[in-house]
PDB file of C-alpha atoms in Angstrom:
ATOM      1  CA  LYS A   1      33.949 -24.002  37.740  1.00 92.00           C
ATOM      2  CA  LYS A   2      33.525 -27.594  36.595  1.00 95.00           C
ATOM      3  CA  ILE A   3      35.981 -30.346  35.785  1.00 96.00           C
ATOM      4  CA  VAL A   4      35.307 -33.473  33.743  1.00 97.00           C
ATOM      5  CA  SER A   5      37.245 -36.691  34.278  1.00 97.00           C
ATOM      6  CA  ALA A   6      37.531 -39.943  32.326  1.00 97.00           C
ATOM      7  CA  ALA A   7      38.283 -43.230  34.050  1.00 96.00           C
ATOM      8  CA  THR A   8      39.296 -46.836  33.650  1.00 96.00           C
ATOM      9  CA  ASP A   9      36.013 -47.839  35.326  1.00 97.00           C
ATOM     10  CA  LYS A  10      34.248 -46.799  32.071  1.00 98.00           C
ATOM     11  CA  THR A  11      32.674 -43.676  33.597  1.00 98.00           C
ATOM     12  CA  ILE A  12      32.831 -39.955  33.120  1.00 98.00           C
ATOM     13  CA  ARG A  13      32.415 -37.770  36.165  1.00 97.00           C
ATOM     14  CA  ILE A  14      31.742 -34.073  36.536  1.00 97.00           C
ATOM     15  CA  TRP A  15      33.217 -32.247  39.520  1.00 97.00           C
ATOM     16  CA  ASP A  16      32.709 -28.894  41.176  1.00 96.00           C
ATOM     17  CA  ALA A  17      36.161 -27.293  41.020  1.00 96.00           C
ATOM     18  CA  GLU A  18      35.624 -25.262  44.191  1.00 97.00           C
ATOM     19  CA  THR A  19      34.115 -27.903  46.492  1.00 96.00           C
ATOM     20  CA  GLU A  20      35.892 -30.857  44.833  1.00 95.00           C
ATOM     21  CA  LYS A  21      32.602 -32.790  45.032  1.00 97.00           C
ATOM     22  CA  GLN A  22      31.095 -34.877  42.263  1.00 97.00           C
ATOM     23  CA  ILE A  23      28.098 -33.347  40.509  1.00 95.00           C
ATOM     24  CA  GLY A  24      25.322 -35.812  39.696  1.00 94.00           C
ATOM     25  CA  GLU A  25      25.730 -39.422  38.720  1.00 95.00           C
ATOM     26  CA  PRO A  26      28.574 -40.756  36.542  1.00 97.00           C
ATOM     27  CA  LEU A  27      27.951 -40.786  32.792  1.00 97.00           C
ATOM     28  CA  THR A  28      27.953 -44.351  31.509  1.00 97.00           C
ATOM     29  CA  GLY A  29      27.721 -46.017  28.117  1.00 97.00           C
ATOM     30  CA  HIS A  30      31.262 -46.823  27.008  1.00 98.00           C
ATOM     31  CA  THR A  31      32.168 -50.521  27.143  1.00 98.00           C
ATOM     32  CA  ASP A  32      35.924 -50.125  27.717  1.00 98.00           C
ATOM     33  CA  ILE A  33      38.192 -47.689  29.552  1.00 98.00           C
ATOM     34  CA  ILE A  34      37.711 -44.014  28.760  1.00 98.00           C
ATOM     35  CA  ILE A  35      40.919 -42.211  27.919  1.00 97.00           C
ATOM     36  CA  SER A  36      39.704 -38.672  27.273  1.00 97.00           C
ATOM     37  CA  ALA A  37      36.818 -36.347  28.131  1.00 98.00           C
ATOM     38  CA  SER A  38      36.522 -32.620  27.504  1.00 97.00           C
ATOM     39  CA  PHE A  39      33.941 -29.847  27.459  1.00 97.00           C
ATOM     40  CA  SER A  40      32.651 -28.044  24.373  1.00 98.00           C
ATOM     41  CA  PRO A  41      33.656 -24.369  24.222  1.00 97.00           C
ATOM     42  CA  ASP A  42      30.208 -23.274  25.473  1.00 97.00           C
ATOM     43  CA  GLY A  43      30.305 -25.832  28.304  1.00 96.00           C
ATOM     44  CA  LYS A  44      27.018 -27.444  27.243  1.00 97.00           C
ATOM     45  CA  LYS A  45      28.450 -30.715  25.934  1.00 98.00           C
ATOM     46  CA  ILE A  46      31.158 -33.226  26.746  1.00 98.00           C
ATOM     47  CA  VAL A  47      32.999 -35.404  24.239  1.00 98.00           C
ATOM     48  CA  SER A  48      34.591 -38.675  25.359  1.00 98.00           C
ATOM     49  CA  ALA A  49      36.986 -41.156  23.749  1.00 98.00           C
ATOM     50  CA  SER A  50      37.380 -44.798  24.696  1.00 98.00           C
ATOM     51  CA  TYR A  51      39.275 -47.956  23.916  1.00 98.00           C
ATOM     52  CA  ASP A  52      35.869 -49.348  22.834  1.00 98.00           C
ATOM     53  CA  LYS A  53      36.676 -47.554  19.516  1.00 98.00           C
ATOM     54  CA  THR A  54      33.892 -44.981  19.938  1.00 98.00           C
ATOM     55  CA  ILE A  55      33.488 -41.304  20.627  1.00 98.00           C
ATOM     56  CA  ARG A  56      30.403 -40.137  22.491  1.00 98.00           C
ATOM     57  CA  ILE A  57      28.832 -36.714  22.952  1.00 98.00           C
ATOM     58  CA  TRP A  58      26.973 -35.960  26.185  1.00 98.00           C
ATOM     59  CA  ASP A  59      24.516 -33.273  27.220  1.00 96.00           C
ATOM     60  CA  MET A  60      26.023 -31.484  30.208  1.00 93.00           C
ATOM     61  CA  GLU A  61      22.658 -30.591  31.754  1.00 90.00           C
ATOM     62  CA  THR A  62      20.937 -33.979  31.525  1.00 93.00           C
ATOM     63  CA  GLY A  63      23.967 -36.273  31.591  1.00 93.00           C
ATOM     64  CA  LYS A  64      22.453 -38.172  28.651  1.00 96.00           C
ATOM     65  CA  GLN A  65      24.274 -39.250  25.519  1.00 97.00           C
ATOM     66  CA  ILE A  66      23.407 -37.186  22.445  1.00 97.00           C
ATOM     67  CA  GLY A  67      22.721 -39.360  19.414  1.00 96.00           C
ATOM     68  CA  GLU A  68      24.593 -42.512  18.535  1.00 96.00           C
ATOM     69  CA  PRO A  69      28.304 -43.064  19.245  1.00 98.00           C
ATOM     70  CA  LEU A  70      30.678 -41.818  16.550  1.00 98.00           C
ATOM     71  CA  THR A  71      32.213 -44.886  14.945  1.00 98.00           C
ATOM     72  CA  GLY A  72      34.868 -45.460  12.329  1.00 97.00           C
ATOM     73  CA  HIS A  73      38.093 -45.934  14.263  1.00 98.00           C
ATOM     74  CA  THR A  74      39.320 -49.530  14.145  1.00 98.00           C
ATOM     75  CA  ASP A  75      41.236 -49.408  17.436  1.00 98.00           C
ATOM     76  CA  GLY A  76      41.058 -47.567  20.750  1.00 98.00           C
ATOM     77  CA  VAL A  77      40.566 -43.812  20.711  1.00 98.00           C
ATOM     78  CA  ASN A  78      43.151 -41.841  22.713  1.00 98.00           C
ATOM     79  CA  SER A  79      41.733 -38.328  22.625  1.00 98.00           C
ATOM     80  CA  ALA A  80      38.760 -36.252  21.514  1.00 98.00           C
ATOM     81  CA  SER A  81      38.237 -32.504  21.615  1.00 98.00           C
ATOM     82  CA  PHE A  82      35.977 -29.852  20.142  1.00 98.00           C
ATOM     83  CA  SER A  83      37.033 -27.113  17.751  1.00 98.00           C
ATOM     84  CA  PRO A  84      36.987 -23.576  19.205  1.00 98.00           C
ATOM     85  CA  ASN A  85      33.601 -22.875  17.576  1.00 98.00           C
ATOM     86  CA  GLY A  86      32.167 -26.201  18.800  1.00 98.00           C
ATOM     87  CA  LYS A  87      31.175 -27.339  15.290  1.00 98.00           C
ATOM     88  CA  TYR A  88      33.805 -30.050  14.896  1.00 98.00           C
ATOM     89  CA  ILE A  89      35.509 -32.764  16.903  1.00 98.00           C
ATOM     90  CA  VAL A  90      38.990 -34.139  16.300  1.00 98.00           C
ATOM     91  CA  THR A  91      39.979 -37.579  17.562  1.00 98.00           C
ATOM     92  CA  ALA A  92      43.261 -39.507  17.786  1.00 98.00           C
ATOM     93  CA  SER A  93      43.444 -43.293  17.711  1.00 98.00           C
ATOM     94  CA  ARG A  94      45.677 -46.303  18.031  1.00 98.00           C
ATOM     95  CA  ASP A  95      44.500 -47.166  14.490  1.00 98.00           C
ATOM     96  CA  LYS A  96      47.139 -44.685  13.209  1.00 96.00           C
ATOM     97  CA  THR A  97      44.613 -41.975  12.306  1.00 97.00           C
ATOM     98  CA  ALA A  98      43.239 -38.702  13.528  1.00 97.00           C
ATOM     99  CA  ARG A  99      39.717 -38.022  12.330  1.00 98.00           C
ATOM    100  CA  ILE A 100      37.580 -34.907  12.050  1.00 98.00           C
ATOM    101  CA  TRP A 101      33.845 -35.153  12.731  1.00 98.00           C
ATOM    102  CA  ASP A 102      30.867 -32.849  12.328  1.00 98.00           C
ATOM    103  CA  ALA A 103      29.756 -32.372  15.953  1.00 97.00           C
ATOM    104  CA  GLU A 104      26.086 -31.983  14.993  1.00 95.00           C
ATOM    105  CA  THR A 105      25.627 -34.846  12.530  1.00 96.00           C
ATOM    106  CA  GLY A 106      28.362 -37.206  13.774  1.00 96.00           C
ATOM    107  CA  GLU A 107      29.570 -37.609  10.197  1.00 97.00           C
ATOM    108  CA  GLN A 108      33.297 -38.126   9.638  1.00 97.00           C
ATOM    109  CA  ILE A 109      34.529 -35.333   7.380  1.00 97.00           C
ATOM    110  CA  GLY A 110      38.296 -35.805   7.377  1.00 96.00           C
ATOM    111  CA  GLU A 111      41.170 -38.129   8.205  1.00 97.00           C
ATOM    112  CA  ILE A 112      44.877 -37.718   8.929  1.00 95.00           C
ATOM    113  CA  LYS A 113      47.097 -40.797   8.617  1.00 95.00           C
ATOM    114  CA  HIS A 114      50.258 -41.611  10.537  1.00 94.00           C
ATOM    115  CA  ASP A 115      52.607 -44.614  10.462  1.00 93.00           C
ATOM    116  CA  ASN A 116      51.904 -45.500  14.105  1.00 94.00           C
ATOM    117  CA  ASP A 117      49.447 -44.804  16.954  1.00 96.00           C
ATOM    118  CA  VAL A 118      48.170 -41.232  17.166  1.00 96.00           C
ATOM    119  CA  ASN A 119      48.321 -40.190  20.811  1.00 96.00           C
ATOM    120  CA  SER A 120      46.602 -36.826  20.689  1.00 96.00           C
ATOM    121  CA  ALA A 121      44.961 -34.386  18.330  1.00 97.00           C
ATOM    122  CA  SER A 122      43.599 -30.911  18.983  1.00 97.00           C
ATOM    123  CA  PHE A 123      42.582 -27.750  17.190  1.00 98.00           C
ATOM    124  CA  SER A 124      44.598 -24.551  17.385  1.00 97.00           C
ATOM    125  CA  PRO A 125      42.905 -21.676  19.268  1.00 96.00           C
ATOM    126  CA  ASN A 126      41.768 -20.094  15.971  1.00 96.00           C
ATOM    127  CA  GLY A 127      40.487 -23.449  14.612  1.00 96.00           C
ATOM    128  CA  LYS A 128      42.576 -23.235  11.446  1.00 97.00           C
ATOM    129  CA  PHE A 129      45.044 -25.975  12.336  1.00 97.00           C
ATOM    130  CA  ILE A 130      45.097 -29.410  13.924  1.00 97.00           C
ATOM    131  CA  VAL A 131      48.090 -30.604  15.913  1.00 96.00           C
ATOM    132  CA  THR A 132      48.803 -34.334  16.244  1.00 96.00           C
ATOM    133  CA  THR A 133      51.373 -36.369  18.127  1.00 94.00           C
ATOM    134  CA  SER A 134      52.207 -39.948  17.214  1.00 93.00           C
ATOM    135  CA  ASP A 135      54.394 -42.893  18.107  1.00 92.00           C
ATOM    136  CA  ASP A 136      55.798 -42.719  14.556  1.00 83.00           C
ATOM    137  CA  ARG A 137      58.498 -40.347  15.858  1.00 78.00           C
ATOM    138  CA  THR A 138      57.524 -37.496  13.557  1.00 73.00           C
ATOM    139  CA  LYS A 139      57.460 -35.219  16.607  1.00 72.00           C
ATOM    140  CA  ILE A 140      54.535 -32.802  16.463  1.00 83.00           C
ATOM    141  CA  ASN A 141      52.615 -32.383  13.224  1.00 88.00           C
ATOM    142  CA  ILE A 142      50.590 -29.324  12.267  1.00 89.00           C
ATOM    143  CA  TRP A 143      47.853 -29.785   9.668  1.00 93.00           C
ATOM    144  CA  ASN A 144      45.579 -27.354   7.862  1.00 90.00           C
ATOM    145  CA  ALA A 145      42.155 -28.029   9.370  1.00 90.00           C
TER     146      ALA A 145
END
């Protein structure tokens, strides 16, 4: 019933899918364009990825950022998404890595390296695998999560 969008104006917006109207005020905090935003499986959180090299987690109800930004990427972040159980986040970056984070603590717990920009990374529906795509022309890679 809700849609989340990321924008080049450095905002995240939540929309009512039926009325097509914006819900509440835009979420702000990133300092560069936002490339990706997605809901947690339970719909209570949003994760966003930006060219400011950070990942941020937002409370869906309050619109406030939860904790500090997740940092560690050395270039813009292209995508961020939750695992099916909501406990982990996987990110893809122009720094040639995909990284796995603990969604509660914000601690980085894993890293996947490529030879070029990583465009996207996501968990499989059962959470056992991570799929990445990269500009290194390796097609699609499947990794044991």
